[in-house]
Each structure stands twice: as structure tokens, then as C-alpha cells.
Coordinates of N, CA and C in Angstrom, one line a residue:
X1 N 1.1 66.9 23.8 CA 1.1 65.5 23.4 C 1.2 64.6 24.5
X2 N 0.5 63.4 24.4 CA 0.9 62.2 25.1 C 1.8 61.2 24.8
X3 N 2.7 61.4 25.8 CA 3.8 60.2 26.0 C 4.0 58.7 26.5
X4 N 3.5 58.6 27.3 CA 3.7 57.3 27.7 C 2.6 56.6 27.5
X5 N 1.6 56.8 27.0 CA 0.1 56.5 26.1 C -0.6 55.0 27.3
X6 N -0.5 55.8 28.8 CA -0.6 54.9 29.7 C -2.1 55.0 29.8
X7 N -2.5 53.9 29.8 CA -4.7 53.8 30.1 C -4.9 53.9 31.6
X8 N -4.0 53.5 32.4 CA -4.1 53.3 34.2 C -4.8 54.8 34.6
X9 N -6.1 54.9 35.5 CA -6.5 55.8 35.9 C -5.2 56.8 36.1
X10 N -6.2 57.9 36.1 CA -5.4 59.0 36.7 C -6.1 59.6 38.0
X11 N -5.3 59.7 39.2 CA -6.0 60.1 40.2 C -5.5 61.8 40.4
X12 N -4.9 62.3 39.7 CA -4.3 63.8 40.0 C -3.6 64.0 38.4
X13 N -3.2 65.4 38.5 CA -2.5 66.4 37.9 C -2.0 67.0 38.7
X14 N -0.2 66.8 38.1 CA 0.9 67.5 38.3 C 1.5 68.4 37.0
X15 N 1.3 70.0 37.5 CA 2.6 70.8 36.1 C 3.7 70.7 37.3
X16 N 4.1 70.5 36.1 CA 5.9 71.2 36.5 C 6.5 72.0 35.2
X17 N 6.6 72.5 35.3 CA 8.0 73.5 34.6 C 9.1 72.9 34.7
X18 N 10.1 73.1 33.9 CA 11.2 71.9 33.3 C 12.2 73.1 33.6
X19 N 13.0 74.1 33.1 CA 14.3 74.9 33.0 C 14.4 75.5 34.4
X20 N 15.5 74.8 35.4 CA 15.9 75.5 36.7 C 14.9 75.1 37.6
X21 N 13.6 73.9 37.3 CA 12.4 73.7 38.3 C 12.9 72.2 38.4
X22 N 12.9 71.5 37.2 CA 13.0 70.0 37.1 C 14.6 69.8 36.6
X23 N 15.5 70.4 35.9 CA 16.8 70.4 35.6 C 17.3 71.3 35.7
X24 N 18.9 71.5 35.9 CA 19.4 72.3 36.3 C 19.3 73.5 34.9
X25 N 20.0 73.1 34.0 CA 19.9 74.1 32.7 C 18.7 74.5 32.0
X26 N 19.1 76.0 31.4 CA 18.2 76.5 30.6 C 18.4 75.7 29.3
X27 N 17.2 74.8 29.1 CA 17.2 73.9 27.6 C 17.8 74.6 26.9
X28 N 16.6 75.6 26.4 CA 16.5 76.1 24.6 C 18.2 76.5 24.6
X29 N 18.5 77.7 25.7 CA 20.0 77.9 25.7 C 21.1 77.4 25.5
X30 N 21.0 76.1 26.3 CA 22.2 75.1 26.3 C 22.1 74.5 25.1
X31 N 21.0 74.2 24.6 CA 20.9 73.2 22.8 C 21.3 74.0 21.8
X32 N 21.2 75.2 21.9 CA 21.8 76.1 20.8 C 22.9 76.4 20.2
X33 N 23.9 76.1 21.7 CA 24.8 76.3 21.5 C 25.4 74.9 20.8
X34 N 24.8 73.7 22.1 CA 25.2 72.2 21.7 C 25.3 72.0 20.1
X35 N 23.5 72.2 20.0 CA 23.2 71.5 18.3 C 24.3 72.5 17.2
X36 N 24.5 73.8 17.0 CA 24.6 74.3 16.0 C 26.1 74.4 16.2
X37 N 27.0 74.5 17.1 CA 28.0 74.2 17.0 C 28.8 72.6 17.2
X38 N 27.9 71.9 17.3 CA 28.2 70.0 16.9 C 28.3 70.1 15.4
X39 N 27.2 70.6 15.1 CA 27.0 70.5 13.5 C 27.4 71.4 12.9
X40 N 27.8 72.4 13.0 CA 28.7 73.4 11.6 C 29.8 73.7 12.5
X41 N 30.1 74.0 13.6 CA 31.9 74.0 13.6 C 31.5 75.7 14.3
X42 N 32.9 76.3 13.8 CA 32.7 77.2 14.5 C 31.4 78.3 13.8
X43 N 31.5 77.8 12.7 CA 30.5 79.0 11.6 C 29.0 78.8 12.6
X44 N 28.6 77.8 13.2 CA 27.7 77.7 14.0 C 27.7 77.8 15.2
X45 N 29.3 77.7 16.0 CA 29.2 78.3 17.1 C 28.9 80.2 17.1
X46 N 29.2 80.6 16.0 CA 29.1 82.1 15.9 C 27.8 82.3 15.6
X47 N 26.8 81.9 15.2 CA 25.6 82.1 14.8 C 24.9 81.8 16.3
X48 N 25.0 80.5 17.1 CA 24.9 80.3 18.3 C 24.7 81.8 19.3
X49 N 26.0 81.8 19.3 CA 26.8 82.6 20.2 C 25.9 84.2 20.0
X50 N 26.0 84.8 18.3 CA 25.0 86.1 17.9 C 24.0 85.6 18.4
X51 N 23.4 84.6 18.7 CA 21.7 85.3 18.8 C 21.4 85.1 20.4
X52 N 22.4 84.3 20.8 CA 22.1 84.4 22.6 C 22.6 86.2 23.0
X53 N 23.3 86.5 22.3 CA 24.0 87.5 23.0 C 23.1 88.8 21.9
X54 N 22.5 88.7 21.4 CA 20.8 89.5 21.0 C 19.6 89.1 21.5
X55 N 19.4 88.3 21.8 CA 18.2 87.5 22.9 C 19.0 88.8 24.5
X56 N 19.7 88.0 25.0 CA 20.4 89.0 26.5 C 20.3 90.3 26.7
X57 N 20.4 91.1 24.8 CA 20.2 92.7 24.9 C 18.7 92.7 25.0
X58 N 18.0 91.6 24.3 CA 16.8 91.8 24.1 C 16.0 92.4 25.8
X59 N 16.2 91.0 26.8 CA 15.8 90.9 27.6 C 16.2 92.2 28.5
X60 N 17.6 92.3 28.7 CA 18.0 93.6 29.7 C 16.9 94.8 28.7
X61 N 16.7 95.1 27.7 CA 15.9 96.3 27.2 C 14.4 96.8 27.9
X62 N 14.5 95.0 28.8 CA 12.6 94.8 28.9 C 11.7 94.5 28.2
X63 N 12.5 93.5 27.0 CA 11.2 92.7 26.2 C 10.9 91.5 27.7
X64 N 10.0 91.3 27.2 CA 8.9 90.1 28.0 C 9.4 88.7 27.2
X65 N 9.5 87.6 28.7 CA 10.0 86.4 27.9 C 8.9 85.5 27.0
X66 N 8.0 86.1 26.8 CA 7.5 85.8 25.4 C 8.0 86.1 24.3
X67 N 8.3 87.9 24.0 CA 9.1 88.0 22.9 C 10.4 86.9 23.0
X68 N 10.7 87.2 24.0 CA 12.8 86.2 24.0 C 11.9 85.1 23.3
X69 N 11.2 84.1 24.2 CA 10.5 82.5 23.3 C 10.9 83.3 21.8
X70 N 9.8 83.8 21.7 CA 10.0 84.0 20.2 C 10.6 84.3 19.1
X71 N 11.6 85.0 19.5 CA 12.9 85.0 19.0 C 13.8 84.8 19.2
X72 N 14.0 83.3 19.9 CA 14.8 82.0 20.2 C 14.5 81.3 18.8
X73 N 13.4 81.6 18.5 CA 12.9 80.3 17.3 C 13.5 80.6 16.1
X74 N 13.5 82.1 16.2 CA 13.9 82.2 14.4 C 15.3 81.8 14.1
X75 N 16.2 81.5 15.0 CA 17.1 81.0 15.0 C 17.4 79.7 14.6
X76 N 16.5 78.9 14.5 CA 16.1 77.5 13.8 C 15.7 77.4 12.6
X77 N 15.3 78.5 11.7 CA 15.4 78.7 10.7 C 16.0 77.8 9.7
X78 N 15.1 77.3 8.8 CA 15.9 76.2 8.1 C 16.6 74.7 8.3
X79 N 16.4 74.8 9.6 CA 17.0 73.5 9.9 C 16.1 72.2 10.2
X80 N 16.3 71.0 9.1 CA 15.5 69.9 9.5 C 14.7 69.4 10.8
X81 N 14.2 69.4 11.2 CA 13.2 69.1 12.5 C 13.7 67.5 12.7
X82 N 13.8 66.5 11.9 CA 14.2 64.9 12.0 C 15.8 65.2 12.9
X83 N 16.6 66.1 12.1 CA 17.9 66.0 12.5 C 17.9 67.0 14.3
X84 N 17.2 68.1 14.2 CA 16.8 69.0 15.5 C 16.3 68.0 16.7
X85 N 15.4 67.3 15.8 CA 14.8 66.1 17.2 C 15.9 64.9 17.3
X86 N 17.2 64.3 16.7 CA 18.3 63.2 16.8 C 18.9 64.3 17.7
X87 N 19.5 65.3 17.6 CA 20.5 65.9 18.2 C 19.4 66.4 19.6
X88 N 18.6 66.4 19.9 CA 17.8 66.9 20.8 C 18.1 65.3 21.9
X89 N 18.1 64.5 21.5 CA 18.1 63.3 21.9 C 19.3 62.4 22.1
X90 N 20.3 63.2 21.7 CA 21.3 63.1 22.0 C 22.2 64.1 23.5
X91 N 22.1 65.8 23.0 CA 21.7 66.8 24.3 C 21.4 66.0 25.6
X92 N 19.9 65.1 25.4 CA 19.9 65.0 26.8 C 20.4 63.3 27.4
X93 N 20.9 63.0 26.6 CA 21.5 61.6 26.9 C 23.2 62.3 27.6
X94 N 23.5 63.2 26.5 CA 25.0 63.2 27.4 C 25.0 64.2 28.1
X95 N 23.9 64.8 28.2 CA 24.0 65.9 29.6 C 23.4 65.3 31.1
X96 N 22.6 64.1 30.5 CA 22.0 62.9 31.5 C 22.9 62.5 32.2
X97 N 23.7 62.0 31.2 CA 25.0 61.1 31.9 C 26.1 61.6 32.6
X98 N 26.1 62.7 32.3 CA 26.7 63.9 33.4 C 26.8 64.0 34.2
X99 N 25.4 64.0 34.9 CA 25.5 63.8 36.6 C 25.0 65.7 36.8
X100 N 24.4 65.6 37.3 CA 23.9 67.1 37.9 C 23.1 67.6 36.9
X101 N 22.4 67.1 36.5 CA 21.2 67.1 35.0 C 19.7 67.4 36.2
X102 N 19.1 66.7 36.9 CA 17.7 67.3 37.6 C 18.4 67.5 38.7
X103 N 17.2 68.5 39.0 CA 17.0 68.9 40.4 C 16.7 68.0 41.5
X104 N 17.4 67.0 42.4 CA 17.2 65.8 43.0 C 16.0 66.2 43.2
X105 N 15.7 67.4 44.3 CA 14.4 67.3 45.0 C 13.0 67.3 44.3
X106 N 12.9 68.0 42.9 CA 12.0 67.7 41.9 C 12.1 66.6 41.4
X107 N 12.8 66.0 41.1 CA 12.7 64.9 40.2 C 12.3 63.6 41.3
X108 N 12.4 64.2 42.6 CA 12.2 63.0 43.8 C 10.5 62.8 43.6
X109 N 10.4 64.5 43.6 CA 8.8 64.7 43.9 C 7.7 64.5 42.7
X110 N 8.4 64.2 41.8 CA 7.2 63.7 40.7 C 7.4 62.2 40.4
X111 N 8.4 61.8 40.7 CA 8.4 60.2 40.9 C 7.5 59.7 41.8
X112 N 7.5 60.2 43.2 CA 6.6 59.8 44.0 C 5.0 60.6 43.8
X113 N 4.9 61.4 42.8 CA 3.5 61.4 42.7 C 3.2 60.3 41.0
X114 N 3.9 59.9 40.5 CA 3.6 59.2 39.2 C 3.1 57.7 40.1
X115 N 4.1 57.7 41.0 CA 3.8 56.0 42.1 C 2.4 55.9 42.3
X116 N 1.9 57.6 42.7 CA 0.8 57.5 43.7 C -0.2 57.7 42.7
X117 N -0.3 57.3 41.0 CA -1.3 57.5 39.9 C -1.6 58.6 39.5
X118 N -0.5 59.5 39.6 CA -1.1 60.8 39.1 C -0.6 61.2 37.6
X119 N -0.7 61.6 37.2 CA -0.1 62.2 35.2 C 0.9 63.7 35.6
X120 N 1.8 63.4 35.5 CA 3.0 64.5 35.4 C 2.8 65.2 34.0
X121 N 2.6 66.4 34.0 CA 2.8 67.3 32.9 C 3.7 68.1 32.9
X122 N 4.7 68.0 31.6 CA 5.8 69.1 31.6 C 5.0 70.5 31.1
X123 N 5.2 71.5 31.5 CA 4.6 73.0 30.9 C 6.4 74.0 30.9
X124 N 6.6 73.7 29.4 CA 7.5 75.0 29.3 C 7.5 75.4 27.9
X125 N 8.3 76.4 28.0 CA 8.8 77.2 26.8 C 9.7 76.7 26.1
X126 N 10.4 75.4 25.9 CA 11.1 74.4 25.5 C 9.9 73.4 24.3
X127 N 11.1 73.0 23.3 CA 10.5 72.1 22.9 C 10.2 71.1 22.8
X128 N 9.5 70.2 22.2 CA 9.3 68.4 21.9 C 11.1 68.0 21.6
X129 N 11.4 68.9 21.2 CA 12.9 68.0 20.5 C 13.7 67.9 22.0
X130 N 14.0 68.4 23.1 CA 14.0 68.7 24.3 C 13.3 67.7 25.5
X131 N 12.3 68.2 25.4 CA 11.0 67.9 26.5 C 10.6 66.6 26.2
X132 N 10.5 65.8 24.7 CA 10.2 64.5 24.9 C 11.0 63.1 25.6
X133 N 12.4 63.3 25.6 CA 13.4 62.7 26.1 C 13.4 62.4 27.9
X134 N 13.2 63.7 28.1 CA 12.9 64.0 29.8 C 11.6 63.4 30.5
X135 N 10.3 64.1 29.4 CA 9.4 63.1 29.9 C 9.2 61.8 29.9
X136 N 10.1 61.0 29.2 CA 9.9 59.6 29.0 C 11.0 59.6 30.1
X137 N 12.0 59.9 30.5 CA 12.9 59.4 31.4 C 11.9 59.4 32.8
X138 N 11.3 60.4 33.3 CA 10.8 60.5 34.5 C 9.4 60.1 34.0
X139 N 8.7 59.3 33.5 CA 7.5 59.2 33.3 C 6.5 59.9 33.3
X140 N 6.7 61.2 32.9 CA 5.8 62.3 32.8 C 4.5 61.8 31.3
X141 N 3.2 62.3 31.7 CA 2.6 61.3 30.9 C 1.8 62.5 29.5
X142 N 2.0 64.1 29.6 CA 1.8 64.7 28.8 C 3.1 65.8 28.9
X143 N 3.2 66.5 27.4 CA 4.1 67.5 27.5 C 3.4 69.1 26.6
X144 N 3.7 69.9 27.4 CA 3.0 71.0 26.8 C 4.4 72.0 26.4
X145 N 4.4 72.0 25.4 CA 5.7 73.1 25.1 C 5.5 73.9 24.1
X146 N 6.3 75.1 23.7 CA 5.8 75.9 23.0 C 6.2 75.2 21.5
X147 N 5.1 75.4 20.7 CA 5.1 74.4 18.9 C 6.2 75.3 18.2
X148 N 7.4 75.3 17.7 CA 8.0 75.6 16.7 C 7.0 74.7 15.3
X149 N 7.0 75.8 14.2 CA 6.2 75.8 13.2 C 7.3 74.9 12.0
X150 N 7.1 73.9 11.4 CA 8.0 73.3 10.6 C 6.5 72.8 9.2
X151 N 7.3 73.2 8.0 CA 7.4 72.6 6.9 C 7.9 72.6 5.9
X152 N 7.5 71.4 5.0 CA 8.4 70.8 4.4 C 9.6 70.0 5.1
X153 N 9.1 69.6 6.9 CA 10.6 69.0 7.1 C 11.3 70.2 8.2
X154 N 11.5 71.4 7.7 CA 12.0 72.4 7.7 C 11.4 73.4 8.6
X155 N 12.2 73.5 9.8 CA 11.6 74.7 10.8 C 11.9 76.2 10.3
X156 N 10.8 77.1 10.2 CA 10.1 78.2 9.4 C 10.8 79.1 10.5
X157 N 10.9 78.8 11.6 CA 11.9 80.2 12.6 C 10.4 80.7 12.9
X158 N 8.9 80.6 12.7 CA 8.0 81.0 13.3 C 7.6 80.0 14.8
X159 N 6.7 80.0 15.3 CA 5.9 79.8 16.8 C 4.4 79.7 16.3
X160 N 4.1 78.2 16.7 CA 2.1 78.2 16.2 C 1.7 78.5 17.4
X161 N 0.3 79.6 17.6 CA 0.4 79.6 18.2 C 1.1 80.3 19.8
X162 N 0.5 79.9 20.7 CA 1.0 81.1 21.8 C 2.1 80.1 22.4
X163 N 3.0 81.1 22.9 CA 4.7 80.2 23.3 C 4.1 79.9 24.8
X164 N 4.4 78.8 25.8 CA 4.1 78.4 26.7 C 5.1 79.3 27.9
X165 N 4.6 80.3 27.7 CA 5.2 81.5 28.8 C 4.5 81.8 29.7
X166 N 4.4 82.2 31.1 CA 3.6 83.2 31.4 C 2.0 82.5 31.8
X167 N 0.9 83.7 30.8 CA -0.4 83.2 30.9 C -0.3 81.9 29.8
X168 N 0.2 81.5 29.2 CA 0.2 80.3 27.9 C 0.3 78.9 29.0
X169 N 1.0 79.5 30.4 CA 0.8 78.1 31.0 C -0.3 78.0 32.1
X170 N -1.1 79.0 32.1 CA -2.5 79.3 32.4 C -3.0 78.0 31.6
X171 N -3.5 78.6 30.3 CA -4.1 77.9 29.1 C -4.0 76.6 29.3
X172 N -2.5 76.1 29.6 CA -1.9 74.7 29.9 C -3.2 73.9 31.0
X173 N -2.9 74.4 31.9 CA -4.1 73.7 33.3 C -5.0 73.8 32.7
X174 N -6.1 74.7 32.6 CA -7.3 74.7 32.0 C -7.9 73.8 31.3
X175 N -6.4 73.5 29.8 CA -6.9 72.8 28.9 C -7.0 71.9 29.2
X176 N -6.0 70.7 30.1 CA -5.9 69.6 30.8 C -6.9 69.3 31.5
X177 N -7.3 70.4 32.7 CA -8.6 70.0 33.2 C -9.6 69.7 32.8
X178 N -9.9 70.5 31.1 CA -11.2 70.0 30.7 C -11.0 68.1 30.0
X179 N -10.0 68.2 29.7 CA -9.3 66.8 29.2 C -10.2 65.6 30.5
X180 N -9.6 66.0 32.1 CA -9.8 65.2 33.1 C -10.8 66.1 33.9
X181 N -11.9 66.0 33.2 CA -12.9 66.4 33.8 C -14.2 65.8 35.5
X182 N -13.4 65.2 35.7 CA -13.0 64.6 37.2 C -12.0 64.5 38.3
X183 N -11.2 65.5 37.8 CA -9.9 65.8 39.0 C -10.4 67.6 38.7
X184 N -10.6 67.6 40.1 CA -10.5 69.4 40.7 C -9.2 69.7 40.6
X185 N -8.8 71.5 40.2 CA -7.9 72.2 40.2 C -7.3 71.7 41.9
X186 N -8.0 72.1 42.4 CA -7.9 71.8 43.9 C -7.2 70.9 44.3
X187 N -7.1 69.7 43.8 CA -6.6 68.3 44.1 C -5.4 68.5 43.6
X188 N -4.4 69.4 42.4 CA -3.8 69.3 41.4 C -2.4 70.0 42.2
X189 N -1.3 69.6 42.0 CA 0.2 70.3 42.7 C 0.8 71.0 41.1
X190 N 1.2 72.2 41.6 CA 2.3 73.0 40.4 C 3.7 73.0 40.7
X191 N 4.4 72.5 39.8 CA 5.8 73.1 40.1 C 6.4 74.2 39.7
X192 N 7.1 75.0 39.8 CA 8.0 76.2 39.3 C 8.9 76.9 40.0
X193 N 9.9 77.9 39.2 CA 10.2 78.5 39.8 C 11.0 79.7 39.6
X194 N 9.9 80.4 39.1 CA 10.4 81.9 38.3 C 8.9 82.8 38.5
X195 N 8.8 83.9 38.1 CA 7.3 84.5 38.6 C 6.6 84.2 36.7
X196 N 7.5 83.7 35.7 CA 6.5 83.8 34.6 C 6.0 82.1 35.2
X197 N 5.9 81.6 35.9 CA 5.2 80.2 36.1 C 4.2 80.9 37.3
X198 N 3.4 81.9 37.6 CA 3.1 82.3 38.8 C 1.4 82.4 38.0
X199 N 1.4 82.5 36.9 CA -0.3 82.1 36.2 C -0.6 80.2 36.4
X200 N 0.3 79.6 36.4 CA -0.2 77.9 36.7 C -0.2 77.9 37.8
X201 N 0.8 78.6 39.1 CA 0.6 77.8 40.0 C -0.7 78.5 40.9
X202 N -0.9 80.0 40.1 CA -1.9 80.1 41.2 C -3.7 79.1 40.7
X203 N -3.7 78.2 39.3 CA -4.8 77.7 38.7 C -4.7 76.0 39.7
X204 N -3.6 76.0 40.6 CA -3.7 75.0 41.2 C -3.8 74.7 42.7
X205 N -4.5 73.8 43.3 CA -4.1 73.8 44.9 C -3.1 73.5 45.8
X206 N -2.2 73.2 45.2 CA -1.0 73.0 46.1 C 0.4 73.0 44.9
X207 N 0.4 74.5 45.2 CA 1.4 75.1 44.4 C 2.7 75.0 45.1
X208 N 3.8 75.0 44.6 CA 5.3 74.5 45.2 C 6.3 75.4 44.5
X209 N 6.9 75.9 44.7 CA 8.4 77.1 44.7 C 9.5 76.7 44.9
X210 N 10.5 76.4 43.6 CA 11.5 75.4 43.8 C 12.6 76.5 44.0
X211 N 13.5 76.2 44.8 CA 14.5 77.0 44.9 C 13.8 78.1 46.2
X212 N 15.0 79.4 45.6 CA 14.7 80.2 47.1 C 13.9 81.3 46.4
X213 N 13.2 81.4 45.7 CA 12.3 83.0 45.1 C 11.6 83.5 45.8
X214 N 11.7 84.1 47.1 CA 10.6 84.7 47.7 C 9.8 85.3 47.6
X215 N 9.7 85.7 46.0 CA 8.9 86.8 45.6 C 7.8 86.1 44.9
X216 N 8.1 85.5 44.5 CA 7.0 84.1 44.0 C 6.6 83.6 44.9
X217 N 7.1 82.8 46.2 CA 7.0 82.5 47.0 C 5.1 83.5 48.1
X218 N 5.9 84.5 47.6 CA 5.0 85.4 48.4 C 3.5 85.8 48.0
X219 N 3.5 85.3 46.4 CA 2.9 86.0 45.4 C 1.5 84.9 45.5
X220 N 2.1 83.8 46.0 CA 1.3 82.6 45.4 C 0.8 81.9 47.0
X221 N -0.7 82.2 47.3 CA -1.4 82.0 48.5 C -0.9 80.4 48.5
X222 N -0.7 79.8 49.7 CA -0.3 78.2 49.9 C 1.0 77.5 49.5
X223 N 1.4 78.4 49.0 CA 2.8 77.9 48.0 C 3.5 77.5 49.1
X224 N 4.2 76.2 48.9 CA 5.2 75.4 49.9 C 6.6 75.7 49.2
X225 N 7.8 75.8 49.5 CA 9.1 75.9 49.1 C 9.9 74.9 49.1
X226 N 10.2 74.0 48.0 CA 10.9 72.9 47.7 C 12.8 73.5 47.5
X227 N 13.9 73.3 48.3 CA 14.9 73.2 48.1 C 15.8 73.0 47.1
X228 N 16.6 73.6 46.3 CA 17.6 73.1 45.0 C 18.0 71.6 45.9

């Protein structure tokens, strides 16, 4: 989706990746706990609490953080999308205000490329209820996140579609590019900082490694290493 619904040329494309690239916390994780224990007490902190600590066995087993995306969602099951997206917007107001919410050095670095006319794209595995707050704060001008499937109002605990993991944020550049079909991959900077972001940043020419991952680092020809 587009956010800031700005008409000013665009002279570049920027991804960034949002959890541990652009903020310090893992979204989907931290709101799970926030939203369902704000709103039912402890009966929701327990429900919370089970499915992070089934997601964890998941992941130590060797599922792929596609499956984890995807079975983060069914945990949203039944729950309003109007009320998911108020408390989503709330999450990042009082974890804003907090103080230690972005990563200074990312959050430096897409400000000064928004100055210099470029379109900031968030690409994560995170949602709109999440992801649209942040992008409007930092002037990010599109958000790609993975679609939780809602009707009736009511989130179904399915995923439309491929979760923005991995190759899903391949898909992400590509799509964009055909969108701005006058900005080269070449011209375009990636942010990240995990190896499932290592399909975007190699679709870009001046790929960037936030934090210390030298394995990513290593993986990704040009990649520059941006500081926590």
C-alpha cells in the first residue's frame, strides 16, 4: 500500500526491513503479547505467552520463518481487524515514546534518503496494523507486509498469499520496480539484517547490513555495514 500518497518525483528506491533493521523489537512478538494481554487480562496473557512458546519449539525443530509467519497468524483468529489496527496504533505510540524504539543509524539513513527524493519501502513480515504507524512516522512512502486474511471484520488466522519472508521480499523489489519503471535496481539501496532479507538485498545495488552479521555481510557482493 501507499502511504503518504506523495505525487513529488521519485528519484530512487529504498527497502528496508523493519524488526532489529529499523527498530529495535521484534513487532509481531512484542504486539502479541501487548494487544492480547491489554485486552483479556491474564486469560490473554496465557494464550499470548502459548503460542510464542509453540512458535520457539517450532523454530528450534527447523521450521523455516515462513512457516513461524504463518503460524503467528492463526493466533489472531477471531479478533476484529478495526480493534487489531487501534491497539496497533497505540503499541507504537507508547513504545515510541519510550525512547530506544529505532535504530538511530537506520532511522538517520532513510530520513536522509526521503530529503534526497527517494520512496522508502518497508518490506517485512509484520503487519499494516504495525507497519502503517512507522511508515507515516519516518515518511516511508510504500509498505509491503505480509496480508493477514480478514472477513467479516474478523481476522480468519489465515495469510493471503505469500508472507513477506525470505524470497516474498525478492517479489517485493521486482514488483516495485515494475511500478517505477525508470529507476534501475542498480540505483536502489536495501536495508536488513538477518540472512532471510539476503533475497532483497542481493536484487539491489547498494545493499547495507545493519548490525554485526558477518555472514550476511559476506553473502551479499558490495554490502556496506551500518552500526546498531
Amino acid at each position: 500500500m501507499s502511504v503518504t500518497g506523495s505525487k513529488s518525483p521519485v528519484t530512487q528506491l529504498v527497502f528496508a526491513d523493519v524488526d532489529e533493521t529499523l527498530i529495535r523489537p521484534k513487532s509481531v512478538l512484542d504486539f502479541l503479547e501487548f494487544y492480547f494481554a491489554g485486552r483479556y487480562g491474564a486469560e490473554g496473557a496465557r494464550h499470548a505467552r502459548q503460542t510464542l512458546d509453540e512458535l520457539a519449539a517450532m523454530m528450534e525443530a527447523g521450521a523455516t520463518r515462513n512457516d513461524g509467519n504463518r503460524f503467528y497468524y492463526r493466533a489472531w483468529r477471531g479478533q476484529p481487524a478495526a480493534d487489531v489496527n487501534a491497539w496497533g496504533a497505540r503499541w507504537f505510540a507508547e513504545r515510541r515514546a519510550g525512547g530506544d524504539f529505532y535504530v538511530p543509524a537506520t532511522r538517520a539513513a532513510l530520513r536522509r534518503h526521503v530529503a534526497e527524493g527517494a520512496a522508502v519501502v518497508l518490506v517485512s513480515g509484520s503487519f499494516s496494523a504495525l507497519l502503517d504507524p512507522i511508515a507515516v512516522d519516518i515518511g516511508a512512502r510504500h509498505v509491503r507486509g505480509t496480508r493477514p486474511e480478514i472477513r467479516d471484520g474478523l481476522h480468519t488466522g489465515a495469510v493471503i498469499g505469500t508472507s513477506v519472508i525470505g524470497e516474498g521480499k525478492r517479489a517485493v523489489v521486482r514488483g516495485l520496480l515494475r511500478d517505477y519503471p525508470h529507476i534501475r535496481a542498480a540505483d536502489c539501496y536495501g536495508y536488513g539484517d538477518h540472512v532471510s532479507d539476503l533475497p532483497m538485498l542481493t536484487e539491489v545495488g547498494h545493499p547495507v547490513v545493519v548490525g554485526n552479521n558477518l555472514r550476511l555481510l559476506s553473502a551479499v557482493p558490495g554490502a556496506v555495514m551500518l552500526r546498531r
